[in-house]
Amino acid sequence: MGSGKWTLTTAAIALVCAVTVLGTSGAARATPGRPAPAPAPGGSAPAPGKDLEAVRRKLDTLYHDAAVATDAYNAAEETTKKQSAQIVELAREIVKGQERLALLKDRAGAAARAQYRGGGLPPEVRLWLSDNPQEFLDEAGIARQGEHATEGLLAEMTRTQEDLRQYARDAADQWKRLDANRRAKAEAKKEIEKQIAAAEKLQSQLKKQEQERLRKLEEQAAYKAQTAWLDSGILKEIRGKASEEGAKAVAFATHQIGKPYVWGAEGPNSYDCSGLTSQAWAAAGTAIPRTSQEQWKQLRHVDVKDMRPGDLIIYFGDASHVAMYVGDGAIIHAPRPGRMVTIAGAGSMPILGVVRPDA
């Protein structure tokens, strides 16, 4: 992507962010990265009351808790996939080991039968009775080689049997871990559904006019946070250009705008927050961890002032949300249940830090 095209794209994104996401008016003027002033409460809509502000905070808490549970669910899901694959591989090794052991037993049995047929008199008597002592000695050397080969077979059988026992122990341990992770996933799913159901119930109790006021409160809270972030002067310091991979990740994320948030989803029709970022970077050719918490733990940290389009911004102290920085103070993210993949202000939520998937 050429630099001119990139500038136009990010400027357009920031304009959309300023005009449509952060609660600006149609007549307001906006500059990239800075939202236009939020409309003052008034006109036909009553001023937001403390009761609705409490509802907003409660909804934030419920959806945050649902996001934490979603991260736990996604982590358990990823671990379950890996453990299932390991169990399949162990099963293959056990089958191969059993086949190898059967072959070794056949070879050992054949060697034992040959040795039995060649037995009988003690070696010194056989030497004394032999018409050709040299031939006897040659045969004795071959016999000793056979005995050594038999000993080697027995040792290999012992090793194979021990390998099989170890594979069986490993498989049993993996089954236990798999079962534990399945239970953890089920518990996380119940917690997600519980938090979302509570949020939906709370919202359903509001009248249409109250729901509209609540939406404006949410926009104003995001506007206030974004304005405070921009007023720090941080945007003047952020001058990084997207890498080739980062530009591809941003392009992928941009094409997902308007698709619904669904917890646990990784596309192509819906996403949760880390499902969107992990798939965007997969489309750019880089595999990253599935969950926002693991993205925070495993990916390289960079200073906010050094971030560039394609980098991931991790939010909240528990790393329960992630978004992709797209330039000019804007992000693309999958916000929460009931919302679509959208553009928002990078500072509209509490930033924990920034991570970079590519070199």
mmCIF file of C-alpha atoms in Angstrom:
data_model
loop_
_atom_site.group_PDB
_atom_site.id
_atom_site.type_symbol
_atom_site.label_atom_id
_atom_site.label_comp_id
_atom_site.label_asym_id
_atom_site.label_seq_id
_atom_site.Cartn_x
_atom_site.Cartn_y
_atom_site.Cartn_z
ATOM 1 C CA MET A 1 0.000 0.000 0.000
ATOM 2 C CA GLY A 2 1.498 3.341 -1.053
ATOM 3 C CA SER A 3 2.022 6.016 1.552
ATOM 4 C CA GLY A 4 -0.466 8.385 -0.139
ATOM 5 C CA LYS A 5 -3.176 5.764 -0.233
ATOM 6 C CA TRP A 6 -2.423 4.793 3.364
ATOM 7 C CA THR A 7 -2.767 8.414 4.542
ATOM 8 C CA LEU A 8 -6.084 8.813 2.770
ATOM 9 C CA THR A 9 -7.350 5.538 4.183
ATOM 10 C CA THR A 10 -6.415 6.278 7.764
ATOM 11 C CA ALA A 11 -7.715 9.828 7.508
ATOM 12 C CA ALA A 12 -11.029 8.460 6.262
ATOM 13 C CA ILE A 13 -11.103 5.936 9.113
ATOM 14 C CA ALA A 14 -10.417 8.649 11.664
ATOM 15 C CA LEU A 15 -13.129 10.823 10.145
ATOM 16 C CA VAL A 16 -15.661 8.005 10.390
ATOM 17 C CA CYS A 17 -14.478 7.417 13.957
ATOM 18 C CA ALA A 18 -14.931 11.054 14.864
ATOM 19 C CA VAL A 19 -18.297 11.535 13.198
ATOM 20 C CA THR A 20 -20.120 8.258 13.806
ATOM 21 C CA VAL A 21 -18.575 6.481 16.769
ATOM 22 C CA LEU A 22 -17.788 9.058 19.368
ATOM 23 C CA GLY A 23 -21.120 10.797 19.402
ATOM 24 C CA THR A 24 -20.461 13.829 17.201
ATOM 25 C CA SER A 25 -23.064 15.967 15.463
ATOM 26 C CA GLY A 26 -23.541 16.062 11.707
ATOM 27 C CA ALA A 27 -22.407 19.683 11.506
ATOM 28 C CA ALA A 28 -19.301 19.229 13.633
ATOM 29 C CA ARG A 29 -15.836 19.573 12.155
ATOM 30 C CA ALA A 30 -13.279 16.856 12.888
ATOM 31 C CA THR A 31 -9.578 16.343 12.415
ATOM 32 C CA PRO A 32 -7.909 12.908 12.190
ATOM 33 C CA GLY A 33 -7.732 11.266 15.583
ATOM 34 C CA ARG A 34 -9.731 13.910 17.419
ATOM 35 C CA PRO A 35 -13.478 13.522 17.929
ATOM 36 C CA ALA A 36 -15.686 16.535 17.381
ATOM 37 C CA PRO A 37 -17.487 17.778 20.508
ATOM 38 C CA ALA A 38 -20.160 15.450 21.825
ATOM 39 C CA PRO A 39 -23.694 16.831 21.639
ATOM 40 C CA ALA A 40 -24.766 18.423 24.880
ATOM 41 C CA PRO A 41 -27.674 16.632 26.530
ATOM 42 C CA GLY A 42 -30.814 18.590 26.003
ATOM 43 C CA GLY A 43 -33.407 19.323 23.344
ATOM 44 C CA SER A 44 -36.082 16.661 23.252
ATOM 45 C CA ALA A 45 -34.041 14.166 25.288
ATOM 46 C CA PRO A 46 -34.055 14.538 29.064
ATOM 47 C CA ALA A 47 -30.718 14.981 30.826
ATOM 48 C CA PRO A 48 -29.152 11.638 31.771
ATOM 49 C CA GLY A 49 -30.015 10.794 35.352
ATOM 50 C CA LYS A 50 -27.845 9.146 37.934
ATOM 51 C CA ASP A 51 -29.955 6.029 37.578
ATOM 52 C CA LEU A 52 -29.006 5.573 33.904
ATOM 53 C CA GLU A 53 -25.372 6.304 34.667
ATOM 54 C CA ALA A 54 -25.512 3.505 37.228
ATOM 55 C CA VAL A 55 -27.075 1.264 34.593
ATOM 56 C CA ARG A 56 -24.269 2.130 32.179
ATOM 57 C CA ARG A 57 -21.610 1.255 34.735
ATOM 58 C CA LYS A 58 -23.418 -1.967 35.596
ATOM 59 C CA LEU A 59 -23.594 -2.943 31.923
ATOM 60 C CA ASP A 60 -19.896 -2.181 31.535
ATOM 61 C CA THR A 61 -19.176 -4.504 34.454
ATOM 62 C CA LEU A 62 -21.387 -7.289 33.119
ATOM 63 C CA TYR A 63 -19.898 -7.165 29.643
ATOM 64 C CA HIS A 64 -16.389 -6.915 31.054
ATOM 65 C CA ASP A 65 -16.993 -10.031 33.138
ATOM 66 C CA ALA A 66 -18.382 -11.752 30.043
ATOM 67 C CA ALA A 67 -15.197 -10.786 28.168
ATOM 68 C CA VAL A 68 -13.026 -12.269 30.930
ATOM 69 C CA ALA A 69 -15.055 -15.483 30.796
ATOM 70 C CA THR A 70 -14.791 -15.493 26.987
ATOM 71 C CA ASP A 71 -11.016 -15.325 27.245
ATOM 72 C CA ALA A 72 -11.103 -18.284 29.647
ATOM 73 C CA TYR A 73 -13.371 -20.176 27.258
ATOM 74 C CA ASN A 74 -11.135 -19.461 24.259
ATOM 75 C CA ALA A 75 -8.032 -20.493 26.204
ATOM 76 C CA ALA A 76 -9.666 -23.766 27.248
ATOM 77 C CA GLU A 77 -10.797 -24.344 23.678
ATOM 78 C CA GLU A 78 -7.281 -23.859 22.320
ATOM 79 C CA THR A 79 -5.784 -26.114 24.980
ATOM 80 C CA THR A 80 -8.418 -28.763 24.295
ATOM 81 C CA LYS A 81 -7.528 -28.764 20.598
ATOM 82 C CA LYS A 82 -3.834 -29.199 21.373
ATOM 83 C CA GLN A 83 -4.458 -31.948 23.917
ATOM 84 C CA SER A 84 -6.752 -33.825 21.523
ATOM 85 C CA ALA A 85 -4.043 -33.686 18.851
ATOM 86 C CA GLN A 86 -1.453 -34.953 21.353
ATOM 87 C CA ILE A 87 -3.690 -37.849 22.358
ATOM 88 C CA VAL A 88 -4.156 -38.810 18.700
ATOM 89 C CA GLU A 89 -0.379 -38.715 18.216
ATOM 90 C CA LEU A 90 0.171 -40.844 21.322
ATOM 91 C CA ALA A 91 -2.368 -43.345 20.035
ATOM 92 C CA ARG A 92 -0.434 -43.572 16.762
ATOM 93 C CA GLU A 93 2.800 -44.162 18.686
ATOM 94 C CA ILE A 94 1.146 -46.892 20.757
ATOM 95 C CA VAL A 95 -0.098 -48.669 17.629
ATOM 96 C CA LYS A 96 3.365 -48.441 16.035
ATOM 97 C CA GLY A 97 4.953 -49.682 19.273
ATOM 98 C CA GLN A 98 2.606 -52.650 19.458
ATOM 99 C CA GLU A 99 3.382 -53.575 15.862
ATOM 100 C CA ARG A 100 7.105 -53.263 16.563
ATOM 101 C CA LEU A 101 6.808 -55.412 19.690
ATOM 102 C CA ALA A 102 4.937 -58.139 17.797
ATOM 103 C CA LEU A 103 7.673 -58.193 15.139
ATOM 104 C CA LEU A 104 10.419 -58.379 17.766
ATOM 105 C CA LYS A 105 8.633 -61.250 19.528
ATOM 106 C CA ASP A 106 8.428 -63.166 16.256
ATOM 107 C CA ARG A 107 12.136 -62.629 15.620
ATOM 108 C CA ALA A 108 13.058 -63.563 19.174
ATOM 109 C CA GLY A 109 10.921 -66.706 18.960
ATOM 110 C CA ALA A 110 12.567 -67.755 15.706
ATOM 111 C CA ALA A 111 16.019 -67.218 17.220
ATOM 112 C CA ALA A 112 15.098 -69.241 20.295
ATOM 113 C CA ARG A 113 13.817 -72.121 18.162
ATOM 114 C CA ALA A 114 17.000 -72.146 16.080
ATOM 115 C CA GLN A 115 19.129 -72.159 19.195
ATOM 116 C CA TYR A 116 17.124 -75.027 20.656
ATOM 117 C CA ARG A 117 17.578 -77.083 17.500
ATOM 118 C CA GLY A 118 21.346 -76.505 17.600
ATOM 119 C CA GLY A 119 21.609 -77.440 21.307
ATOM 120 C CA GLY A 120 22.201 -80.848 22.884
ATOM 121 C CA LEU A 121 25.716 -81.963 23.810
ATOM 122 C CA PRO A 122 28.109 -79.609 25.602
ATOM 123 C CA PRO A 123 30.404 -77.657 23.233
ATOM 124 C CA GLU A 124 33.606 -79.502 24.357
ATOM 125 C CA VAL A 125 32.070 -82.916 23.564
ATOM 126 C CA ARG A 126 30.843 -81.671 20.191
ATOM 127 C CA LEU A 127 34.385 -80.412 19.428
ATOM 128 C CA TRP A 128 35.922 -83.827 20.390
ATOM 129 C CA LEU A 129 33.431 -85.734 18.194
ATOM 130 C CA SER A 130 33.715 -83.366 15.265
ATOM 131 C CA ASP A 131 35.481 -84.623 12.067
ATOM 132 C CA ASN A 132 36.364 -81.032 11.186
ATOM 133 C CA PRO A 133 37.396 -78.993 14.271
ATOM 134 C CA GLN A 134 37.774 -75.765 12.222
ATOM 135 C CA GLU A 135 34.237 -76.077 10.883
ATOM 136 C CA PHE A 136 32.990 -76.583 14.438
ATOM 137 C CA LEU A 137 34.794 -73.459 15.621
ATOM 138 C CA ASP A 138 33.334 -71.456 12.738
ATOM 139 C CA GLU A 139 29.881 -72.679 13.637
ATOM 140 C CA ALA A 140 30.512 -71.830 17.287
ATOM 141 C CA GLY A 141 31.415 -68.244 16.305
ATOM 142 C CA ILE A 142 28.214 -67.949 14.324
ATOM 143 C CA ALA A 143 26.302 -69.351 17.291
ATOM 144 C CA ARG A 144 27.814 -66.751 19.592
ATOM 145 C CA GLN A 145 26.823 -64.040 17.126
ATOM 146 C CA GLY A 146 23.307 -65.439 17.156
ATOM 147 C CA GLU A 147 23.260 -65.371 20.932
ATOM 148 C CA HIS A 148 24.367 -61.736 20.906
ATOM 149 C CA ALA A 149 21.712 -60.912 18.337
ATOM 150 C CA THR A 150 19.103 -62.605 20.518
ATOM 151 C CA GLU A 151 20.246 -60.599 23.512
ATOM 152 C CA GLY A 152 19.898 -57.429 21.420
ATOM 153 C CA LEU A 153 16.393 -58.444 20.413
ATOM 154 C CA LEU A 154 15.424 -58.989 24.020
ATOM 155 C CA ALA A 155 16.863 -55.612 25.024
ATOM 156 C CA GLU A 156 14.963 -53.892 22.200
ATOM 157 C CA MET A 157 11.786 -55.681 23.250
ATOM 158 C CA THR A 158 12.284 -54.395 26.783
ATOM 159 C CA ARG A 159 12.785 -50.827 25.539
ATOM 160 C CA THR A 160 9.719 -51.064 23.303
ATOM 161 C CA GLN A 161 7.606 -52.370 26.167
ATOM 162 C CA GLU A 162 8.771 -49.510 28.383
ATOM 163 C CA ASP A 163 8.004 -47.009 25.603
ATOM 164 C CA LEU A 164 4.511 -48.438 25.341
ATOM 165 C CA ARG A 165 3.983 -48.135 29.083
ATOM 166 C CA GLN A 166 5.198 -44.499 28.952
ATOM 167 C CA TYR A 167 2.911 -43.701 26.008
ATOM 168 C CA ALA A 168 0.002 -45.181 27.943
ATOM 169 C CA ARG A 169 0.854 -43.091 31.025
ATOM 170 C CA ASP A 170 1.174 -39.939 28.910
ATOM 171 C CA ALA A 171 -2.133 -40.639 27.199
ATOM 172 C CA ALA A 172 -3.853 -41.138 30.561
ATOM 173 C CA ASP A 173 -2.412 -37.846 31.840
ATOM 174 C CA GLN A 174 -3.546 -36.042 28.702
ATOM 175 C CA TRP A 175 -7.040 -37.472 29.078
ATOM 176 C CA LYS A 176 -7.194 -36.125 32.618
ATOM 177 C CA ARG A 177 -6.040 -32.678 31.484
ATOM 178 C CA LEU A 178 -8.428 -32.767 28.556
ATOM 179 C CA ASP A 179 -11.323 -33.601 30.848
ATOM 180 C CA ALA A 180 -10.333 -30.776 33.227
ATOM 181 C CA ASN A 181 -10.161 -28.283 30.362
ATOM 182 C CA ARG A 182 -13.515 -29.422 29.035
ATOM 183 C CA ARG A 183 -15.016 -28.762 32.447
ATOM 184 C CA ALA A 184 -13.282 -25.354 32.576
ATOM 185 C CA LYS A 185 -14.659 -24.545 29.130
ATOM 186 C CA ALA A 186 -18.162 -25.552 30.188
ATOM 187 C CA GLU A 187 -17.919 -23.395 33.318
ATOM 188 C CA ALA A 188 -16.650 -20.439 31.292
ATOM 189 C CA LYS A 189 -19.522 -20.875 28.843
ATOM 190 C CA LYS A 190 -22.041 -20.823 31.685
ATOM 191 C CA GLU A 191 -20.428 -17.679 33.099
ATOM 192 C CA ILE A 192 -20.518 -15.943 29.712
ATOM 193 C CA GLU A 193 -24.168 -16.792 29.202
ATOM 194 C CA LYS A 194 -24.987 -15.696 32.740
ATOM 195 C CA GLN A 195 -23.337 -12.273 32.351
ATOM 196 C CA ILE A 196 -24.824 -11.636 28.912
ATOM 197 C CA ALA A 197 -28.293 -12.709 30.063
ATOM 198 C CA ALA A 198 -28.052 -10.326 33.037
ATOM 199 C CA ALA A 199 -27.003 -7.472 30.758
ATOM 200 C CA GLU A 200 -29.792 -8.172 28.277
ATOM 201 C CA LYS A 201 -32.346 -8.375 31.072
ATOM 202 C CA LEU A 202 -31.171 -5.055 32.485
ATOM 203 C CA GLN A 203 -31.411 -3.390 29.069
ATOM 204 C CA SER A 204 -34.822 -4.897 28.345
ATOM 205 C CA GLN A 205 -36.218 -3.158 31.420
ATOM 206 C CA LEU A 206 -35.445 0.245 29.917
ATOM 207 C CA LYS A 207 -37.964 2.149 27.856
ATOM 208 C CA LYS A 208 -37.059 3.115 24.308
ATOM 209 C CA GLN A 209 -36.280 6.694 25.334
ATOM 210 C CA GLU A 210 -34.097 5.447 28.202
ATOM 211 C CA GLN A 211 -32.230 3.126 25.849
ATOM 212 C CA GLU A 212 -31.478 6.067 23.583
ATOM 213 C CA ARG A 213 -30.248 8.119 26.535
ATOM 214 C CA LEU A 214 -28.123 5.178 27.644
ATOM 215 C CA ARG A 215 -26.575 4.954 24.174
ATOM 216 C CA LYS A 216 -25.695 8.643 24.360
ATOM 217 C CA LEU A 217 -24.174 8.149 27.802
ATOM 218 C CA GLU A 218 -21.983 5.365 26.414
ATOM 219 C CA GLU A 219 -20.910 7.586 23.511
ATOM 220 C CA GLN A 220 -20.158 10.473 25.846
ATOM 221 C CA ALA A 221 -18.073 8.241 28.131
ATOM 222 C CA ALA A 222 -16.065 7.035 25.121
ATOM 223 C CA TYR A 223 -15.730 10.605 23.854
ATOM 224 C CA LYS A 224 -14.501 11.832 27.228
ATOM 225 C CA ALA A 225 -11.877 9.081 27.482
ATOM 226 C CA GLN A 226 -10.698 9.616 23.890
ATOM 227 C CA THR A 227 -10.476 13.386 24.365
ATOM 228 C CA ALA A 228 -8.401 12.996 27.526
ATOM 229 C CA TRP A 229 -6.077 10.602 25.689
ATOM 230 C CA LEU A 230 -5.650 12.984 22.756
ATOM 231 C CA ASP A 231 -5.201 16.001 25.040
ATOM 232 C CA SER A 232 -2.104 14.316 26.442
ATOM 233 C CA GLY A 233 -0.452 15.087 23.091
ATOM 234 C CA ILE A 234 0.260 11.421 22.429
ATOM 235 C CA LEU A 235 -0.898 11.528 18.814
ATOM 236 C CA LYS A 236 1.916 13.959 17.943
ATOM 237 C CA GLU A 237 4.406 11.281 19.002
ATOM 238 C CA ILE A 238 2.806 8.371 17.159
ATOM 239 C CA ARG A 239 4.343 8.451 13.689
ATOM 240 C CA GLY A 240 4.990 4.777 12.945
ATOM 241 C CA LYS A 241 4.210 3.442 9.474
ATOM 242 C CA ALA A 242 2.576 0.071 8.927
ATOM 243 C CA SER A 243 4.801 -2.816 7.923
ATOM 244 C CA GLU A 244 3.777 -4.827 4.870
ATOM 245 C CA GLU A 245 2.262 -7.491 7.136
ATOM 246 C CA GLY A 246 0.632 -4.862 9.337
ATOM 247 C CA ALA A 247 -1.037 -3.264 6.328
ATOM 248 C CA LYS A 248 -2.439 -6.664 5.325
ATOM 249 C CA ALA A 249 -3.776 -7.224 8.851
ATOM 250 C CA VAL A 250 -5.420 -3.789 8.853
ATOM 251 C CA ALA A 251 -6.970 -4.457 5.440
ATOM 252 C CA PHE A 252 -8.436 -7.727 6.708
ATOM 253 C CA ALA A 253 -9.832 -6.115 9.852
ATOM 254 C CA THR A 254 -11.307 -3.254 7.824
ATOM 255 C CA HIS A 255 -13.209 -5.714 5.637
ATOM 256 C CA GLN A 256 -14.853 -7.216 8.734
ATOM 257 C CA ILE A 257 -16.484 -3.939 9.801
ATOM 258 C CA GLY A 258 -20.215 -4.420 10.290
ATOM 259 C CA LYS A 259 -20.017 -8.116 11.195
ATOM 260 C CA PRO A 260 -21.532 -9.055 14.561
ATOM 261 C CA TYR A 261 -19.680 -9.766 17.780
ATOM 262 C CA VAL A 262 -20.216 -13.369 18.893
ATOM 263 C CA TRP A 263 -18.223 -14.695 21.837
ATOM 264 C CA GLY A 264 -15.848 -17.498 20.880
ATOM 265 C CA ALA A 265 -16.153 -16.680 17.158
ATOM 266 C CA GLU A 266 -13.179 -16.518 14.795
ATOM 267 C CA GLY A 267 -15.007 -15.643 11.585
ATOM 268 C CA PRO A 268 -15.705 -15.517 8.813
ATOM 269 C CA ASN A 269 -19.198 -14.238 9.629
ATOM 270 C CA SER A 270 -18.708 -13.083 13.235
ATOM 271 C CA TYR A 271 -15.900 -12.437 15.720
ATOM 272 C CA ASP A 272 -15.035 -11.769 19.307
ATOM 273 C CA CYS A 273 -12.263 -9.275 20.034
ATOM 274 C CA SER A 274 -9.280 -11.630 19.948
ATOM 275 C CA GLY A 275 -10.870 -13.769 17.240
ATOM 276 C CA LEU A 276 -10.745 -10.693 14.992
ATOM 277 C CA THR A 277 -7.132 -9.775 15.777
ATOM 278 C CA SER A 278 -5.810 -13.336 15.554
ATOM 279 C CA GLN A 279 -7.541 -13.937 12.214
ATOM 280 C CA ALA A 280 -6.392 -10.593 10.843
ATOM 281 C CA TRP A 281 -2.791 -11.484 11.549
ATOM 282 C CA ALA A 282 -3.289 -15.028 10.253
ATOM 283 C CA ALA A 283 -4.448 -13.450 6.986
ATOM 284 C CA ALA A 284 -1.204 -11.434 7.025
ATOM 285 C CA GLY A 285 0.795 -14.656 7.375
ATOM 286 C CA THR A 286 1.610 -14.523 11.093
ATOM 287 C CA ALA A 287 0.128 -16.869 13.686
ATOM 288 C CA ILE A 288 -0.499 -15.230 17.064
ATOM 289 C CA PRO A 289 -2.134 -16.489 20.289
ATOM 290 C CA ARG A 290 -5.912 -16.826 20.264
ATOM 291 C CA THR A 291 -6.784 -14.841 23.406
ATOM 292 C CA SER A 292 -6.163 -11.230 24.361
ATOM 293 C CA GLN A 293 -4.435 -12.296 27.572
ATOM 294 C CA GLU A 294 -2.017 -14.601 25.737
ATOM 295 C CA GLN A 295 -1.433 -11.950 23.084
ATOM 296 C CA TRP A 296 -0.410 -9.632 25.920
ATOM 297 C CA LYS A 297 1.811 -12.278 27.508
ATOM 298 C CA GLN A 298 3.527 -13.661 24.420
ATOM 299 C CA LEU A 299 3.835 -10.853 21.868
ATOM 300 C CA ARG A 300 6.507 -8.185 21.935
ATOM 301 C CA HIS A 301 5.574 -5.068 23.918
ATOM 302 C CA VAL A 302 6.122 -1.617 22.413
ATOM 303 C CA ASP A 303 5.559 1.856 23.828
ATOM 304 C CA VAL A 304 2.288 3.531 22.896
ATOM 305 C CA LYS A 305 4.229 6.363 21.245
ATOM 306 C CA ASP A 306 6.013 3.805 19.037
ATOM 307 C CA MET A 307 2.937 1.928 17.864
ATOM 308 C CA ARG A 308 2.092 1.645 14.202
ATOM 309 C CA PRO A 309 -0.953 0.445 12.230
ATOM 310 C CA GLY A 310 -1.400 -3.296 12.700
ATOM 311 C CA ASP A 311 -0.180 -3.272 16.296
ATOM 312 C CA LEU A 312 -2.603 -4.539 18.919
ATOM 313 C CA ILE A 313 -3.766 -2.401 21.827
ATOM 314 C CA ILE A 314 -4.590 -4.393 24.961
ATOM 315 C CA TYR A 315 -7.199 -2.888 27.269
ATOM 316 C CA PHE A 316 -8.066 -3.071 30.966
ATOM 317 C CA GLY A 317 -5.807 -4.267 33.768
ATOM 318 C CA ASP A 318 -6.672 -7.916 33.177
ATOM 319 C CA ALA A 319 -6.001 -7.772 29.396
ATOM 320 C CA SER A 320 -9.606 -8.747 28.727
ATOM 321 C CA HIS A 321 -10.016 -6.779 25.486
ATOM 322 C CA VAL A 322 -7.906 -6.219 22.379
ATOM 323 C CA ALA A 323 -8.204 -3.999 19.319
ATOM 324 C CA MET A 324 -6.115 -3.284 16.229
ATOM 325 C CA TYR A 325 -4.579 0.156 15.852
ATOM 326 C CA VAL A 326 -5.215 1.471 12.330
ATOM 327 C CA GLY A 327 -3.614 4.906 12.532
ATOM 328 C CA ASP A 328 -4.610 8.512 13.309
ATOM 329 C CA GLY A 329 -5.761 7.642 16.806
ATOM 330 C CA ALA A 330 -8.300 5.025 15.683
ATOM 331 C CA ILE A 331 -8.836 1.305 16.254
ATOM 332 C CA ILE A 332 -10.927 -1.451 14.732
ATOM 333 C CA HIS A 333 -12.377 -3.908 17.217
ATOM 334 C CA ALA A 334 -15.227 -6.265 18.038
ATOM 335 C CA PRO A 335 -16.653 -4.476 21.106
ATOM 336 C CA ARG A 336 -19.119 -6.767 22.898
ATOM 337 C CA PRO A 337 -22.319 -8.806 22.470
ATOM 338 C CA GLY A 338 -24.998 -6.903 20.621
ATOM 339 C CA ARG A 339 -22.456 -4.775 18.729
ATOM 340 C CA MET A 340 -20.715 -4.985 15.377
ATOM 341 C CA VAL A 341 -17.053 -4.850 14.411
ATOM 342 C CA THR A 342 -16.455 -1.125 14.248
ATOM 343 C CA ILE A 343 -14.052 1.809 14.345
ATOM 344 C CA ALA A 344 -13.480 3.597 17.650
ATOM 345 C CA GLY A 345 -11.023 5.918 19.347
ATOM 346 C CA ALA A 346 -7.857 4.206 20.538
ATOM 347 C CA GLY A 347 -8.125 5.980 23.893
ATOM 348 C CA SER A 348 -11.815 5.314 24.456
ATOM 349 C CA MET A 349 -10.991 2.500 26.910
ATOM 350 C CA PRO A 350 -8.256 2.135 29.557
ATOM 351 C CA ILE A 351 -5.079 1.089 27.711
ATOM 352 C CA LEU A 352 -2.935 -1.579 29.349
ATOM 353 C CA GLY A 353 -0.286 -1.584 26.628
ATOM 354 C CA VAL A 354 0.591 -2.294 23.017
ATOM 355 C CA VAL A 355 1.980 -5.459 21.431
ATOM 356 C CA ARG A 356 3.473 -6.060 17.990
ATOM 357 C CA PRO A 357 2.906 -9.368 16.207
ATOM 358 C CA ASP A 358 5.525 -8.853 13.470
ATOM 359 C CA ALA A 359 9.226 -8.157 13.711
#
